[in-house]
Short mmCIF file of C-alpha atoms and ligand atoms in Angstrom, two decimals:
data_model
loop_
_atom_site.label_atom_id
_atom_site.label_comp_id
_atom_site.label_asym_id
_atom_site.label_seq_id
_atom_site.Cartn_x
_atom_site.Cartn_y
_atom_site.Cartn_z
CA UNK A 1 78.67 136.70 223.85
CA UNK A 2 82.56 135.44 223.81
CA UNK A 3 82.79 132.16 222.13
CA UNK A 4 86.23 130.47 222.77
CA UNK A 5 86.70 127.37 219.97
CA UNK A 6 89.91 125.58 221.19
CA UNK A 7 91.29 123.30 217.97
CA UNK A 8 91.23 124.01 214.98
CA UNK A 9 90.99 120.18 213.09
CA UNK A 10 87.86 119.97 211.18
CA UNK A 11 85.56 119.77 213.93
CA UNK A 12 86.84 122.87 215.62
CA UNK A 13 86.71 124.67 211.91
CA UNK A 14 83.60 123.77 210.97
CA UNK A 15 82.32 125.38 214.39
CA UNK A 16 84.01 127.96 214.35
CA UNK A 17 82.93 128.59 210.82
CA UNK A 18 79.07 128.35 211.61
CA UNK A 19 78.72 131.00 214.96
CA UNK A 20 76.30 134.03 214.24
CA UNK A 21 79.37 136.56 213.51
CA UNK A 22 77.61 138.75 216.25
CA UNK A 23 78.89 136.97 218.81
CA UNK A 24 82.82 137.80 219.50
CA UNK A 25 84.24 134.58 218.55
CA UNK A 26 87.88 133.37 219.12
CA UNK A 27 89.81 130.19 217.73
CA UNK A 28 92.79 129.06 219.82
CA UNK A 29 94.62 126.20 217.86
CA UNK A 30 98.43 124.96 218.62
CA UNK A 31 99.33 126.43 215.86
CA UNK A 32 98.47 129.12 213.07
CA UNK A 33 96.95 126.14 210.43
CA UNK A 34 94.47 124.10 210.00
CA UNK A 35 96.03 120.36 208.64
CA UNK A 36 94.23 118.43 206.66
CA UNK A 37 95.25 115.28 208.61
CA UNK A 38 92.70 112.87 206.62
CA UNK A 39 95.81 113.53 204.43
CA UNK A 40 99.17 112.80 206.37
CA UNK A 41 99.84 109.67 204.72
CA UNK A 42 99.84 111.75 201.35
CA UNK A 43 102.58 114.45 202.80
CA UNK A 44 104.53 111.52 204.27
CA UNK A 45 104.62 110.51 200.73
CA UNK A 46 105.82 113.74 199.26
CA UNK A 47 102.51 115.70 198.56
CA UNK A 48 103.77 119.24 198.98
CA UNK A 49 101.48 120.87 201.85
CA UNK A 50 98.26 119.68 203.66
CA UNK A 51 97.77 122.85 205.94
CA UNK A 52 95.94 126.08 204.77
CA UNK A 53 96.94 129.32 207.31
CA UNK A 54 94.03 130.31 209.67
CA UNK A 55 93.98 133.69 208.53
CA UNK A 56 92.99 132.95 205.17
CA UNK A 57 90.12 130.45 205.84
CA UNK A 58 88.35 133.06 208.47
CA UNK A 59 89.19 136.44 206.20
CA UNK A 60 86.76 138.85 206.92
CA UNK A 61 84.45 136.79 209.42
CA UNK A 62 85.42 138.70 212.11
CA UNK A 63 87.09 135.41 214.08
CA UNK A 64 90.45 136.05 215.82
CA UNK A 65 92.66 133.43 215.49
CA UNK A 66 95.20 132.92 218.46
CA UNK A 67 98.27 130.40 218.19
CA UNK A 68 99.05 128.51 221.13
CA UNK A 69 98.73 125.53 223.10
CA UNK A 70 96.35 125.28 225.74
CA UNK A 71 97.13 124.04 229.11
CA UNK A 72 94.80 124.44 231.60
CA UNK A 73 90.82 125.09 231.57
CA UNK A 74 88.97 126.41 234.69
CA UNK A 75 85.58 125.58 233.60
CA UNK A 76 84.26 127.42 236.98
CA UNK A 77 85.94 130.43 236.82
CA UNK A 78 85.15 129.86 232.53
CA UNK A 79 89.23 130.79 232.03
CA UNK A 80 91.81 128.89 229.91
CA UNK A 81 95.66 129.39 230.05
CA UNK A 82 97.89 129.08 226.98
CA UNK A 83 101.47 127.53 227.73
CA UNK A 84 103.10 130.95 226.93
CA UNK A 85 100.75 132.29 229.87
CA UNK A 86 98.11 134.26 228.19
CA UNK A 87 94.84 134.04 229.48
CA UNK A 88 91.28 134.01 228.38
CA UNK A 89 88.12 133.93 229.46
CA UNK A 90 84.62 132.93 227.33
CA UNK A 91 80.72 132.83 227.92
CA UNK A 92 80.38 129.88 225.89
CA UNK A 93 83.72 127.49 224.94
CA UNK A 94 83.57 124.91 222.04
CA UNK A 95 85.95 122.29 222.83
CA UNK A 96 87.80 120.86 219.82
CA UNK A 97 91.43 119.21 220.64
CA UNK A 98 91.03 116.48 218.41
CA UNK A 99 92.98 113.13 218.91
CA UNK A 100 96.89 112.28 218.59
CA UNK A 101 98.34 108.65 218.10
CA UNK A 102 98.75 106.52 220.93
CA UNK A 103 102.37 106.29 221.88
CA UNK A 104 101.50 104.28 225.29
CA UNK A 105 103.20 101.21 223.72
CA UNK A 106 106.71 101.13 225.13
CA UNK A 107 109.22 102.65 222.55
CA UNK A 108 106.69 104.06 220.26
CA UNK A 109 107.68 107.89 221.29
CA UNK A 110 111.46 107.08 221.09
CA UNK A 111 112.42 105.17 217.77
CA UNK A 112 108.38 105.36 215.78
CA UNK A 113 107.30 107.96 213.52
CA UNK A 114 103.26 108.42 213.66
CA UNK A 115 101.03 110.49 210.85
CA UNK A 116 101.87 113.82 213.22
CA UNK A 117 105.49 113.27 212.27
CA UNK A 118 104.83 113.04 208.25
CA UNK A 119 107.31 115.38 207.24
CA UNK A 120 109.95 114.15 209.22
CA UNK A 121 109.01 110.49 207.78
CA UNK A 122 109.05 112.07 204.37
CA UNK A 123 112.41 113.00 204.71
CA UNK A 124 113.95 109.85 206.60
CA UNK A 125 111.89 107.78 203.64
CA UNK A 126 113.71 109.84 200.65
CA UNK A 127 117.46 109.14 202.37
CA UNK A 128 117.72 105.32 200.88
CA UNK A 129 115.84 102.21 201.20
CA UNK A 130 114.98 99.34 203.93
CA UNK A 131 112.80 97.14 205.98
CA UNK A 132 109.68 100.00 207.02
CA UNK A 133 107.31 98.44 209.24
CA UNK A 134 103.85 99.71 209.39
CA UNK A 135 102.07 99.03 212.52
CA UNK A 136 97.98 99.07 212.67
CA UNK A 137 95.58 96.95 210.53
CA UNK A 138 93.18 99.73 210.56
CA UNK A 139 92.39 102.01 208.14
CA UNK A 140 95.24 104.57 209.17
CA UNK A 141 97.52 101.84 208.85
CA UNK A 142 96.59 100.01 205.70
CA UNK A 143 96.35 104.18 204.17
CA UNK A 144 99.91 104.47 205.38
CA UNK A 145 101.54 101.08 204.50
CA UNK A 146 100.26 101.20 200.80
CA UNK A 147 100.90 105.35 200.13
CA UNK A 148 104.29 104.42 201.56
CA UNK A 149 104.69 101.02 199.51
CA UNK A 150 104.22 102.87 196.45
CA UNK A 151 105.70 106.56 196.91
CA UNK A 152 108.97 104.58 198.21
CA UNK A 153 109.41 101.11 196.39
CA UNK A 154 112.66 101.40 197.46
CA UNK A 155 111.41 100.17 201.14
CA UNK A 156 109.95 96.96 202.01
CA UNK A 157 107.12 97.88 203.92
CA UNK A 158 105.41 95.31 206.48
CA UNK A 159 102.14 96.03 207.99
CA UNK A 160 102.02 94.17 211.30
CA UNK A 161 98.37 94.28 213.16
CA UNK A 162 96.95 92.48 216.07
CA UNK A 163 93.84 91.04 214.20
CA UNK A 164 93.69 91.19 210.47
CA UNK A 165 93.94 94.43 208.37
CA UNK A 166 90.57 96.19 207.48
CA UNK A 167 88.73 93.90 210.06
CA UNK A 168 85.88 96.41 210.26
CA UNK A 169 85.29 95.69 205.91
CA UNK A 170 83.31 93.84 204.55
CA UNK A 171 84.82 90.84 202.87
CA UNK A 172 85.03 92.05 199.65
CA UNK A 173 86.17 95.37 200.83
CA UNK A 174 88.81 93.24 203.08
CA UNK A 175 89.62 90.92 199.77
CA UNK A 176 90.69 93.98 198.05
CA UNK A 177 92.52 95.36 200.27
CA UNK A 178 94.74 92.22 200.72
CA UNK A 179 94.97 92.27 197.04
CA UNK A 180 96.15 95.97 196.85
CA UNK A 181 98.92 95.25 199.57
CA UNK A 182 99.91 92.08 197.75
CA UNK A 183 99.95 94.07 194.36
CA UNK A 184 102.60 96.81 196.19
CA UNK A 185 104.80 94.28 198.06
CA UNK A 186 103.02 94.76 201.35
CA UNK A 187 104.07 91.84 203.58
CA UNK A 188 101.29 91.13 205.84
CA UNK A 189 101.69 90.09 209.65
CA UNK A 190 98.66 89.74 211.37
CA UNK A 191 97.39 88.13 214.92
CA UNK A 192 100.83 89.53 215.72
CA UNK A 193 100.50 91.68 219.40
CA UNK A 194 103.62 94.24 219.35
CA UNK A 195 104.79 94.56 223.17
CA UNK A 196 108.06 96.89 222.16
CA UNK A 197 109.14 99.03 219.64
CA UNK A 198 113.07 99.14 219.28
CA UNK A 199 115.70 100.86 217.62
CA UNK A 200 116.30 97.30 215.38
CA UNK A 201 112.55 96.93 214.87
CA UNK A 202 109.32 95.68 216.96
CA UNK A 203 109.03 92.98 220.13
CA UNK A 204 106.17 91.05 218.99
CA UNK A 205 104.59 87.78 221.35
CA UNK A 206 105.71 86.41 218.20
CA UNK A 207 109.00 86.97 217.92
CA UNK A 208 111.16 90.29 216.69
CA UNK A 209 110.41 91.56 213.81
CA UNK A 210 113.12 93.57 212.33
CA UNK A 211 113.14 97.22 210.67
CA UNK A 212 114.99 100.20 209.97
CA UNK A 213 111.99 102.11 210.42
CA UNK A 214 108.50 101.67 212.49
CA UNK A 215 105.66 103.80 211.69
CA UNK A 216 102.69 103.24 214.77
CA UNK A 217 99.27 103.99 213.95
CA UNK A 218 97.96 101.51 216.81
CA UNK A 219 94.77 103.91 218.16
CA UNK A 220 94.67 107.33 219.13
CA UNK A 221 94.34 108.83 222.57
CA UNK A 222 92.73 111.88 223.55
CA UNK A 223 93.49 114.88 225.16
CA UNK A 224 93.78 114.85 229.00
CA UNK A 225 92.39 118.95 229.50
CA UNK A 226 88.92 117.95 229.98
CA UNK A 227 89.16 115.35 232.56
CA UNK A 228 91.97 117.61 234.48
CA UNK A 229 89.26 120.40 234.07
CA UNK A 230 86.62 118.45 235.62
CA UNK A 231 84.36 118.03 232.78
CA UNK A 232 82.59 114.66 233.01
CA UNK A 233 84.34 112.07 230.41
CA UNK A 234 84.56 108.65 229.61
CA UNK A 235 87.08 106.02 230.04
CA UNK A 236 88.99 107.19 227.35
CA UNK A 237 89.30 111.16 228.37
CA UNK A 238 86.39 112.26 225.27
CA UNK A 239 83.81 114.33 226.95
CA UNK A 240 80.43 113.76 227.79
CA UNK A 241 77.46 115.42 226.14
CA UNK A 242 73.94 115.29 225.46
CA UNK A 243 72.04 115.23 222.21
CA UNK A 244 72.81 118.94 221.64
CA UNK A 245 76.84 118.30 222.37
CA UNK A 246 76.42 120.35 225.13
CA UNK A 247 78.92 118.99 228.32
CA UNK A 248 76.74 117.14 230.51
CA UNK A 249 78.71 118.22 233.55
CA UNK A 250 79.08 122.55 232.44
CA UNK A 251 76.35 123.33 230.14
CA UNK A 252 78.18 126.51 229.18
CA UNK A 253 80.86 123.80 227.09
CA UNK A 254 80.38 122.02 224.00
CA UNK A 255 82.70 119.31 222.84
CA UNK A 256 83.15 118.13 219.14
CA UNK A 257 84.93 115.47 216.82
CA UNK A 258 87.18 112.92 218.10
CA UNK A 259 87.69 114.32 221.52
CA UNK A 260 83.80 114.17 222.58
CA UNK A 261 81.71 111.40 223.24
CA UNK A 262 79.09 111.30 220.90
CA UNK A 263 76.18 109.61 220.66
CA UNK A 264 74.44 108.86 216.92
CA UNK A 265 71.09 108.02 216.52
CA UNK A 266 70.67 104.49 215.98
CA UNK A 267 74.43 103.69 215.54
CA UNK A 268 75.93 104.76 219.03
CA UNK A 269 79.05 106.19 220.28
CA UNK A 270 80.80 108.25 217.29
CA UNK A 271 83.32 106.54 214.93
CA UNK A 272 86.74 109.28 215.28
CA UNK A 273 86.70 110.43 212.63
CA UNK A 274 86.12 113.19 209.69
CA UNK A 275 83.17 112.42 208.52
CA UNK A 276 81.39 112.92 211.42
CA UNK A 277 83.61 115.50 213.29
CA UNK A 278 82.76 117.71 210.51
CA UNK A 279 78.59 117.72 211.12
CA UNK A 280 79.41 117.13 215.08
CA UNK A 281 81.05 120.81 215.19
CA UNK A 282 78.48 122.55 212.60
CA UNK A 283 75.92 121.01 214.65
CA UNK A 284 77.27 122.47 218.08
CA UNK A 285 77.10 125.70 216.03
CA UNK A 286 74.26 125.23 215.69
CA UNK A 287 73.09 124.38 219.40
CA UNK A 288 74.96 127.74 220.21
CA UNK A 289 73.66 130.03 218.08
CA UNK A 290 69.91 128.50 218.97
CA UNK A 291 70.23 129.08 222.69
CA UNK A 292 71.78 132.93 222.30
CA UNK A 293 68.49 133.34 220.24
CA UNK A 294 66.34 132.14 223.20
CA UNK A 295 65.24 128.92 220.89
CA UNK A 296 65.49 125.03 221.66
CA UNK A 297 68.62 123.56 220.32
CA UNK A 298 67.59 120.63 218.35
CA UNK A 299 69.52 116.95 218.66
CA UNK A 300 72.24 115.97 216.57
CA UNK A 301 71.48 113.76 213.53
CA UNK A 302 74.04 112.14 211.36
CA UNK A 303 73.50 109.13 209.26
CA UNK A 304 76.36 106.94 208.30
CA UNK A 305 76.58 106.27 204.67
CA UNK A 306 80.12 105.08 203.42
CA UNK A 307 83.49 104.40 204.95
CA UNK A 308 86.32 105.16 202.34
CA UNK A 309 89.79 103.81 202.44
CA UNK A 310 92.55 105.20 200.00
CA UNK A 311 95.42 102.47 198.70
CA UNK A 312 98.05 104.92 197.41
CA UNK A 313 96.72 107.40 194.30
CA UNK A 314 95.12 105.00 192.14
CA UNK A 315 93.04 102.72 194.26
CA UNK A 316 90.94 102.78 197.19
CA UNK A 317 88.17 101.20 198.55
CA UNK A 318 84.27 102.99 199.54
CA UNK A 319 82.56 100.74 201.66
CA UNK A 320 78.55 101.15 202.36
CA UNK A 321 77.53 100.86 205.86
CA UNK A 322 74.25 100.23 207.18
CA UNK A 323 72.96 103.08 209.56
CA UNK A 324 74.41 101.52 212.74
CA UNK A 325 78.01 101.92 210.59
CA UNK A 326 78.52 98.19 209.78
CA UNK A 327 79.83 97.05 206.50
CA UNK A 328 77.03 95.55 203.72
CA UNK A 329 78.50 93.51 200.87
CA UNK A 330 78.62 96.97 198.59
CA UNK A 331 82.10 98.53 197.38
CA UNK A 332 83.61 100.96 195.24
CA UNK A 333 87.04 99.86 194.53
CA UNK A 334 89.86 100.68 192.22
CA UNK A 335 90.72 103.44 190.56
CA UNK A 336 87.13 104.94 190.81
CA UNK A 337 87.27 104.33 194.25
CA UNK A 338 90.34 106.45 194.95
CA UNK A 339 88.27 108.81 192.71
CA UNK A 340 85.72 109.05 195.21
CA UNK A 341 87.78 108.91 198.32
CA UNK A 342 89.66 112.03 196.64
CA UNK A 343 86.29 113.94 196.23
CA UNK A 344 85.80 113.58 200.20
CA UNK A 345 88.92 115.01 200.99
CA UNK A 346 88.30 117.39 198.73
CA UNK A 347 84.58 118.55 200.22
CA UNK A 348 85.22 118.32 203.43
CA UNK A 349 88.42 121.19 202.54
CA UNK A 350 86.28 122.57 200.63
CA UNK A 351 83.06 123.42 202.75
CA UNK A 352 85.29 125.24 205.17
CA UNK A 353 86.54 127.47 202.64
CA UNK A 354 82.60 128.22 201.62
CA UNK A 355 81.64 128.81 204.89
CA UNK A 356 84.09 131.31 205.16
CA UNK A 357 81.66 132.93 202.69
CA UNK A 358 78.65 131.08 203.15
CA UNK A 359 78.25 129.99 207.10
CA UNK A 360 75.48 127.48 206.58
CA UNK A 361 76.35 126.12 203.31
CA UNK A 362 77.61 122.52 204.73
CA UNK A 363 75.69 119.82 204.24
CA UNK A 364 75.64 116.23 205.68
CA UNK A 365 73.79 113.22 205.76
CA UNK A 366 71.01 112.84 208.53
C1 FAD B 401 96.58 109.40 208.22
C2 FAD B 401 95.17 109.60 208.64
C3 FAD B 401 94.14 109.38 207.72
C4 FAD B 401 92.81 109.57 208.09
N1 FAD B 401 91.84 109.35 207.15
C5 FAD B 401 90.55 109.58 207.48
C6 FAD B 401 89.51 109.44 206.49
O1 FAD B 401 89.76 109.05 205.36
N2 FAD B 401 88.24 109.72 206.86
C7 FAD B 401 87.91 110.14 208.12
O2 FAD B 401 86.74 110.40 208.38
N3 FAD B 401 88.87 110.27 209.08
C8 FAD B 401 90.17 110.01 208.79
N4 FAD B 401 91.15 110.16 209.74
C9 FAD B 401 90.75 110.59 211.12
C10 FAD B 401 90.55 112.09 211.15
O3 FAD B 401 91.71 112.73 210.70
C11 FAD B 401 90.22 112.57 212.55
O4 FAD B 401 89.17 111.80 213.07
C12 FAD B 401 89.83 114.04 212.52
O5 FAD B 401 90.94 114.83 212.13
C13 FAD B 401 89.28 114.52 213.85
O6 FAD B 401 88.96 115.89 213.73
P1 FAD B 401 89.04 116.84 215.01
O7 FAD B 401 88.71 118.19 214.52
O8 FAD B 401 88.27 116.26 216.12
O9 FAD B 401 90.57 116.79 215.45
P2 FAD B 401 91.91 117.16 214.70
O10 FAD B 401 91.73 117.18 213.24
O11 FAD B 401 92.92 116.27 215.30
O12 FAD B 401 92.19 118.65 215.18
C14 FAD B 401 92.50 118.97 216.53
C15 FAD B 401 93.08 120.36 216.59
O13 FAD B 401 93.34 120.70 217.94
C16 FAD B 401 94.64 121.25 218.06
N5 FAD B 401 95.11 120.99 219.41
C17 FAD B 401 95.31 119.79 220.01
N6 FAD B 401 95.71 119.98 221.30
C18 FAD B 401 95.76 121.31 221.49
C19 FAD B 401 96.07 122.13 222.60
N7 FAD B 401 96.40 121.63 223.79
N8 FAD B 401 95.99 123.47 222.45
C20 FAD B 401 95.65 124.03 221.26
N9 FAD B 401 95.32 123.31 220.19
C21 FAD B 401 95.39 121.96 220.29
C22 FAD B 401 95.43 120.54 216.97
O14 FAD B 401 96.59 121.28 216.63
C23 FAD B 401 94.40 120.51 215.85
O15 FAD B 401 94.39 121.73 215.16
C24 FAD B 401 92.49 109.98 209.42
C25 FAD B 401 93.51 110.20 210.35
C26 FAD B 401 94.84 110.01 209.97
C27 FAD B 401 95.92 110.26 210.99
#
């Protein structure tokens, strides 16, 4: 069978990763890495390289690896066309295109860096000092505002959200995060709705604020290729699937991580994120390589257990979540907290380069 996995983020991977190596199985990914972008804050802040080549994470499985955008998907004819024109076709196609940040915002793609740009941010960063304003109270924000704050005290970093940062903590989890920011020099703006970013700063319904440089992480958007390929999606683009992350529109398509719409048991529509992009695509594997044995594929299970927040290199915060993902009165914080966030990163690295060796060897909670 020809299994086409298109993205290779950690959903895509971890797919990828898990196929019976009898089927013919090829990765198509924009380019020839795989990023580790649960750490783009880290390389905006000078860590030397977050992306480990394709070819050496899928030596001697047998997977091709093809760099290249993808542009189009004829999920009737079962064809997909790369922007330099080359064409494939697959039995079976694991769709894996991730997310991006949200530039809808006027201004955001002309004068804001975003995590995608982290090198570039590096570099503008390291050139002097300033006002840096960090936009997003979420957790991509508040890991960019105080990695930023503390590689480059040179810069006076704001974080400016529309609610208040870490809303989704619990209130210890939130308290410590306000103390963090206040311990780095983080100004705080919150209940502040940016209309505009600028090249002098933001347009906020409360006035300008004013900064050398912005850095948006307001939400992320999806990939438009499924809806333009007719797959069934929601309102936000992510496709559709049932309990085996099979398309519910063409059954011959899974979809995985941030850019499907997942459903987990007794918590609801996936968070976007690592933690459970990673089991989403080793469970589509899974699905796949069930069916081309003539079995049942079984339902996804995932159980949420922590979320984990870094604040720069020597704190962070791991929250405990109930099974539906909300926050119970429980945290890690400090320096063993960063401790543990840094163990995450690490595994979920990690597994891919065992299942290189070992296909099934990843484990998550259920
Ligand atoms: C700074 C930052 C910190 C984060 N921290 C955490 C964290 O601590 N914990 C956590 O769980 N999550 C975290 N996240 C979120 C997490 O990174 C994402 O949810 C996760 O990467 C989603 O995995 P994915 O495989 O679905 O997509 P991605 O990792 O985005 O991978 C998508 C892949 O598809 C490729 N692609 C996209 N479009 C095309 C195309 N048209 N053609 C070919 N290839 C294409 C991309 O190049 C990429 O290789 C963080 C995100 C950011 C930005």
């Amino acid at each position: 069978m020809d299994i086409v996995v298109i993205g290779a983020g950690y959903a895509g991977m971890s797919a990828a990763l898990r196929l019976d190596r009898s089927h013919r199985i090829t990765l198509i990914s924009a380019d020839d890495n795989f990023t580790e972008r649960i750490r783009l804050h880290e390389r905006a802040a000078g860590r030397p390289s977050v992306s480990t080549p394709l070819a050496d994470l899928t030596r001697g499985t047998g997977i091709r690896t093809v760099a290249g955008r993808v542009t189009g998907i004829d999920a009737e004819a079962r064809t997909l066309t790369l922007e330099d024109g080359r064409e494939f076709s697959y039995d079976t196609l694991v769709y894996a295109l991730g997310s991006f940040t949200d530039a809808s915002v006027p201004g955001v793609a002309e004068h804001a860096y975003a995590a995608e740009n982290a090198v570039a941010l590096g570099e503008r960063l390291r050139e002097g000092g300033g006002r840096l304003a960090v936009v997003g109270g979420g957790l991509t924000g508040i890991e960019l505002a105080t990695e930023l704050a503390e590689s480059y005290p040179r810069w006076q970093v704001k974080l400016v959200t529309g609610a208040h940062p870490a809303a989704g903590l619990s209130g210890r989890g939130r308290a410590h995060v306000a103390k963090v920011l206040a311990r780095l020099g983080v100004s705080v703006h919150p209940d502040t709705r940016v209309e505009a970013v600028t090249p002098d700063g933001l347009t906020t319904a409360q006035g300008p604020i004013e900064a050398d440089v912005v850095v948006w992480a307001g939400s992320f958007a999806v990939p438009e290729l499924a809806a333009k390929a007719g797959l069934a999606v929601d309102e936000r683009g992510r496709t559709l699937v049932d309990a085996t992350l099979r398309s519910i529109s063409h059954p011959d398509v899974y979809a995985v991580g941030d850019a499907a719409a997942v459903n987990v048991p007794r918590a609801g529509l996936s968070r976007m994120s690592c933690a459970v992009g990673m089991p989403i695509g080793a469970h589509a594997a899974d699905a796949v390589n069930a069916r081309a044995r003539g079995r049942a594929a079984r339902p996804f299970r995932f159980r949420y257990l922590i979320q984990c927040v870094s604040l720069g290199r020597r704190d962070g915060v791991i929250q405990a979540v109930r099974r539906d993902d909300s926050p119970i009165e429980l945290i890690l914080p400090g320096r063993p907290g960063a401790w543990v966030k840094e163990l995450i990163c690490w595994y979920a690295a990690g597994s891919l380069r065992l299942a290189r060796l070992l296909p099934r060897s990843y484990w998550w909670p259920k």
